[in-house]
mmCIF file of C-alpha atoms in Angstrom:
data_model
loop_
_atom_site.group_PDB
_atom_site.id
_atom_site.type_symbol
_atom_site.label_atom_id
_atom_site.label_comp_id
_atom_site.label_asym_id
_atom_site.label_seq_id
_atom_site.Cartn_x
_atom_site.Cartn_y
_atom_site.Cartn_z
ATOM 1 C CA UNK Q 211 -15.453 -11.197 -34.221
ATOM 2 C CA UNK Q 212 -12.091 -11.892 -35.720
ATOM 3 C CA UNK Q 213 -11.675 -8.387 -37.073
ATOM 4 C CA UNK Q 214 -12.534 -6.828 -33.694
ATOM 5 C CA UNK Q 215 -9.978 -9.031 -31.938
ATOM 6 C CA UNK Q 216 -7.264 -8.320 -34.486
ATOM 7 C CA UNK Q 217 -7.931 -4.564 -34.248
ATOM 8 C CA UNK Q 218 -7.628 -4.709 -30.456
ATOM 9 C CA UNK Q 219 -4.347 -6.577 -30.709
ATOM 10 C CA UNK Q 220 -2.993 -4.129 -33.274
ATOM 11 C CA UNK Q 221 -4.073 -1.171 -31.141
ATOM 12 C CA UNK Q 222 -2.550 -2.752 -28.004
ATOM 13 C CA UNK Q 223 0.857 -3.052 -29.675
ATOM 14 C CA UNK Q 224 0.789 0.651 -30.595
ATOM 15 C CA UNK Q 225 0.040 1.836 -27.052
ATOM 16 C CA UNK Q 226 2.882 2.231 -24.597
ATOM 17 C CA UNK Q 227 3.026 -0.659 -22.131
ATOM 18 C CA UNK Q 228 1.980 1.480 -19.136
ATOM 19 C CA UNK Q 229 -1.265 2.454 -20.911
ATOM 20 C CA UNK Q 230 -2.290 -1.081 -21.771
ATOM 21 C CA UNK Q 231 -4.928 -2.720 -19.651
ATOM 22 C CA UNK Q 232 -3.318 -5.473 -17.573
ATOM 23 C CA UNK Q 233 -4.580 -8.950 -18.296
ATOM 24 C CA UNK Q 234 -6.683 -9.990 -15.288
ATOM 25 C CA UNK Q 235 -5.759 -13.645 -15.765
ATOM 26 C CA UNK Q 236 -2.029 -12.946 -15.515
ATOM 27 C CA UNK Q 237 -1.486 -9.998 -13.176
ATOM 28 C CA UNK Q 238 1.879 -8.325 -13.391
ATOM 29 C CA UNK Q 239 4.268 -9.256 -10.602
ATOM 30 C CA UNK Q 240 5.827 -6.473 -8.591
ATOM 31 C CA UNK Q 241 9.000 -6.430 -6.516
ATOM 32 C CA UNK Q 242 6.858 -6.863 -3.401
ATOM 33 C CA UNK Q 243 5.354 -10.042 -4.883
ATOM 34 C CA UNK Q 244 8.743 -11.662 -5.308
ATOM 35 C CA UNK Q 245 9.609 -10.958 -1.657
ATOM 36 C CA UNK Q 246 6.229 -11.992 -0.285
ATOM 37 C CA UNK Q 247 6.768 -14.665 2.378
ATOM 38 C CA UNK Q 248 10.549 -14.905 1.949
ATOM 39 C CA UNK Q 249 11.322 -13.674 5.468
ATOM 40 C CA UNK Q 250 8.894 -16.200 6.971
ATOM 41 C CA UNK Q 251 10.528 -18.962 4.942
ATOM 42 C CA UNK Q 252 14.032 -17.904 5.981
ATOM 43 C CA UNK Q 253 13.028 -17.721 9.649
ATOM 44 C CA UNK Q 254 11.513 -21.214 9.392
ATOM 45 C CA UNK Q 255 14.856 -22.449 8.048
ATOM 46 C CA UNK Q 256 16.696 -20.844 10.975
ATOM 47 C CA UNK Q 257 14.296 -22.311 13.528
ATOM 48 C CA UNK Q 258 14.689 -25.832 12.150
ATOM 49 C CA UNK Q 259 18.477 -25.626 11.871
ATOM 50 C CA UNK Q 260 18.893 -24.088 15.347
ATOM 51 C CA UNK Q 261 16.615 -26.723 16.890
ATOM 52 C CA UNK Q 262 18.321 -29.563 15.054
ATOM 53 C CA UNK Q 263 15.124 -30.896 13.561
ATOM 54 C CA UNK Q 264 11.565 -30.224 12.489
ATOM 55 C CA UNK Q 265 9.906 -31.837 15.525
ATOM 56 C CA UNK Q 266 12.072 -29.978 18.035
ATOM 57 C CA UNK Q 267 11.528 -26.662 16.240
ATOM 58 C CA UNK Q 268 7.807 -27.368 16.158
ATOM 59 C CA UNK Q 269 7.651 -28.002 19.901
ATOM 60 C CA UNK Q 270 9.892 -25.054 20.851
ATOM 61 C CA UNK Q 271 8.045 -22.479 18.791
ATOM 62 C CA UNK Q 272 4.551 -23.977 18.710
ATOM 63 C CA UNK Q 273 4.500 -24.131 14.908
ATOM 64 C CA UNK Q 274 3.144 -27.264 13.187
ATOM 65 C CA UNK Q 275 5.800 -29.467 11.558
ATOM 66 C CA UNK Q 276 3.832 -29.357 8.313
ATOM 67 C CA UNK Q 277 4.012 -25.541 8.192
ATOM 68 C CA UNK Q 278 7.775 -25.532 8.810
ATOM 69 C CA UNK Q 279 8.249 -28.187 6.148
ATOM 70 C CA UNK Q 280 6.065 -26.318 3.614
ATOM 71 C CA UNK Q 281 7.890 -23.043 4.187
ATOM 72 C CA UNK Q 282 11.314 -24.600 3.703
ATOM 73 C CA UNK Q 283 10.107 -26.515 0.635
ATOM 74 C CA UNK Q 284 8.700 -23.244 -0.742
ATOM 75 C CA UNK Q 285 12.040 -21.496 -0.159
ATOM 76 C CA UNK Q 286 13.911 -24.328 -1.874
ATOM 77 C CA UNK Q 287 11.533 -24.136 -4.843
ATOM 78 C CA UNK Q 288 11.858 -20.346 -5.008
ATOM 79 C CA UNK Q 289 15.667 -20.556 -4.974
ATOM 80 C CA UNK Q 290 15.926 -23.676 -7.111
ATOM 81 C CA UNK Q 291 18.369 -25.321 -4.688
ATOM 82 C CA UNK Q 292 18.261 -27.877 -1.916
ATOM 83 C CA UNK Q 293 18.889 -26.333 1.508
ATOM 84 C CA UNK Q 294 18.410 -29.454 3.594
ATOM 85 C CA UNK Q 295 19.089 -33.096 2.775
ATOM 86 C CA UNK Q 296 16.353 -34.996 4.583
ATOM 87 C CA UNK Q 297 16.291 -38.626 5.662
ATOM 88 C CA UNK Q 298 13.703 -40.471 7.721
ATOM 89 C CA UNK Q 299 15.344 -39.628 11.058
ATOM 90 C CA UNK Q 300 17.582 -36.609 10.485
ATOM 91 C CA UNK Q 301 18.621 -33.918 8.078
ATOM 92 C CA UNK Q 302 21.839 -32.297 6.951
ATOM 93 C CA UNK Q 303 22.242 -28.664 5.964
ATOM 94 C CA UNK Q 304 23.778 -28.240 2.516
ATOM 95 C CA UNK Q 305 26.563 -25.748 1.843
ATOM 96 C CA UNK Q 306 24.161 -23.260 0.259
ATOM 97 C CA UNK Q 307 21.782 -23.977 3.139
ATOM 98 C CA UNK Q 308 24.465 -22.886 5.621
ATOM 99 C CA UNK Q 309 25.001 -19.664 3.697
ATOM 100 C CA UNK Q 310 21.261 -19.001 3.603
ATOM 101 C CA UNK Q 311 21.045 -19.616 7.368
ATOM 102 C CA UNK Q 312 23.740 -16.977 7.935
ATOM 103 C CA UNK Q 313 21.811 -14.460 5.845
ATOM 104 C CA UNK Q 314 18.574 -15.397 7.600
ATOM 105 C CA UNK Q 315 20.203 -14.867 11.010
ATOM 106 C CA UNK Q 316 21.278 -11.387 9.911
ATOM 107 C CA UNK Q 317 17.751 -10.624 8.653
ATOM 108 C CA UNK Q 318 16.237 -11.818 11.928
ATOM 109 C CA UNK Q 319 18.662 -9.712 13.966
ATOM 110 C CA UNK Q 320 18.026 -6.622 11.833
ATOM 111 C CA UNK Q 321 14.265 -7.145 12.053
ATOM 112 C CA UNK Q 322 14.492 -7.350 15.835
ATOM 113 C CA UNK Q 323 16.553 -4.130 15.918
ATOM 114 C CA UNK Q 324 14.001 -2.365 13.707
ATOM 115 C CA UNK Q 325 11.154 -3.447 15.968
ATOM 116 C CA UNK Q 326 13.117 -2.336 19.044
ATOM 117 C CA UNK Q 327 13.540 1.150 17.567
ATOM 118 C CA UNK Q 328 9.793 1.459 17.103
ATOM 119 C CA UNK Q 329 9.065 0.097 20.576
ATOM 120 C CA UNK Q 330 11.621 2.391 22.227
ATOM 121 C CA UNK Q 331 9.777 5.436 20.931
ATOM 122 C CA UNK Q 332 6.692 4.255 22.799
ATOM 123 C CA UNK Q 333 8.487 3.763 26.108
ATOM 124 C CA UNK Q 334 9.304 7.365 26.880
ATOM 125 C CA UNK Q 335 7.433 10.540 25.965
ATOM 126 C CA UNK Q 336 9.279 12.892 23.611
ATOM 127 C CA UNK Q 337 8.495 16.099 21.767
ATOM 128 C CA UNK Q 338 7.116 19.489 22.705
ATOM 129 C CA UNK Q 339 4.264 20.184 25.138
ATOM 130 C CA UNK Q 340 2.633 23.582 25.419
ATOM 131 C CA UNK Q 341 0.556 24.350 28.539
ATOM 132 C CA UNK Q 342 -1.477 27.493 29.006
ATOM 133 C CA UNK Q 343 -3.234 28.463 32.239
ATOM 134 C CA UNK Q 344 -4.073 31.504 34.368
ATOM 135 C CA UNK Q 345 -1.196 33.134 36.286
ATOM 136 C CA UNK Q 346 -2.657 32.214 39.667
ATOM 137 C CA UNK Q 347 -2.611 28.495 38.841
ATOM 138 C CA UNK Q 348 0.756 28.613 37.010
ATOM 139 C CA UNK Q 349 2.638 30.064 40.002
ATOM 140 C CA UNK Q 350 1.317 27.379 42.326
ATOM 141 C CA UNK Q 351 0.217 23.939 41.309
ATOM 142 C CA UNK Q 352 0.822 23.793 37.532
ATOM 143 C CA UNK Q 353 4.314 25.293 37.710
ATOM 144 C CA UNK Q 354 5.483 22.654 40.197
ATOM 145 C CA UNK Q 355 3.859 19.867 38.167
ATOM 146 C CA UNK Q 356 5.607 21.093 35.013
ATOM 147 C CA UNK Q 357 9.001 21.092 36.756
ATOM 148 C CA UNK Q 358 8.467 17.522 38.013
ATOM 149 C CA UNK Q 359 7.227 16.393 34.590
ATOM 150 C CA UNK Q 360 10.282 17.758 32.756
ATOM 151 C CA UNK Q 361 12.632 16.145 35.301
ATOM 152 C CA UNK Q 362 10.902 12.789 34.775
ATOM 153 C CA UNK Q 363 10.776 13.089 30.977
ATOM 154 C CA UNK Q 364 13.953 14.795 29.711
ATOM 155 C CA UNK Q 365 13.051 14.220 26.042
ATOM 156 C CA UNK Q 366 10.030 16.513 26.392
ATOM 157 C CA UNK Q 367 10.386 20.256 26.047
ATOM 158 C CA UNK Q 368 7.656 22.158 27.840
ATOM 159 C CA UNK Q 369 6.389 25.680 27.373
ATOM 160 C CA UNK Q 370 4.217 27.122 30.145
ATOM 161 C CA UNK Q 371 2.177 30.128 29.085
ATOM 162 C CA UNK Q 372 0.571 31.968 31.961
ATOM 163 C CA UNK Q 373 -2.273 34.235 30.952
ATOM 164 C CA UNK Q 374 -4.528 36.733 32.608
ATOM 165 C CA UNK Q 375 -7.575 35.055 31.100
ATOM 166 C CA UNK Q 376 -7.412 36.690 27.660
ATOM 167 C CA UNK Q 377 -6.206 34.858 24.535
ATOM 168 C CA UNK Q 378 -2.433 34.970 24.016
ATOM 169 C CA UNK Q 379 -1.152 37.406 21.371
ATOM 170 C CA UNK Q 380 0.822 34.654 19.665
ATOM 171 C CA UNK Q 381 -2.462 33.011 18.718
ATOM 172 C CA UNK Q 382 -1.032 29.509 19.196
ATOM 173 C CA UNK Q 383 -3.252 26.995 20.868
ATOM 174 C CA UNK Q 384 -2.069 25.046 23.879
ATOM 175 C CA UNK Q 385 -2.157 21.264 23.957
ATOM 176 C CA UNK Q 386 -5.392 20.108 25.562
ATOM 177 C CA UNK Q 387 -6.769 16.975 27.011
ATOM 178 C CA UNK Q 388 -10.521 16.611 26.853
ATOM 179 C CA UNK Q 389 -12.100 15.565 30.102
#
């Protein structure tokens, strides 16, 4: 057994690190692992500081006091510094705690802006719409509907192909909605 183990160890040192099998007991940490939960911890710090206490923050945001306390304790452990000086009735924000709150406020604001960008794209239709229909329908009903649609949704470009019933020479398919 000893010779097999020593051969494996010798072979493992010869292989480049990326080819070695990772040890299942001690998985390698990635950059994502080191950031996991940090934003939640920073936001918890902001909530407590803005509210002036754990109980007030808990009531305002419907988050248990224990969760807020654990998140801030986890952040302090991760950073290796004390962010809040706690006493039985109140707390005081340390100097580094104040600086972390400022960074956390910026992160919260930027996160809200990022979410707003995504939500804004869902509010109004945008892109290109291609409609194909027979000439008789295009000159009447569909043509008027297309004009109204484009007026209502300026971010949409619309192409109306009127056909005589045969496939279009361009060979491009129109957008369809299954009924």
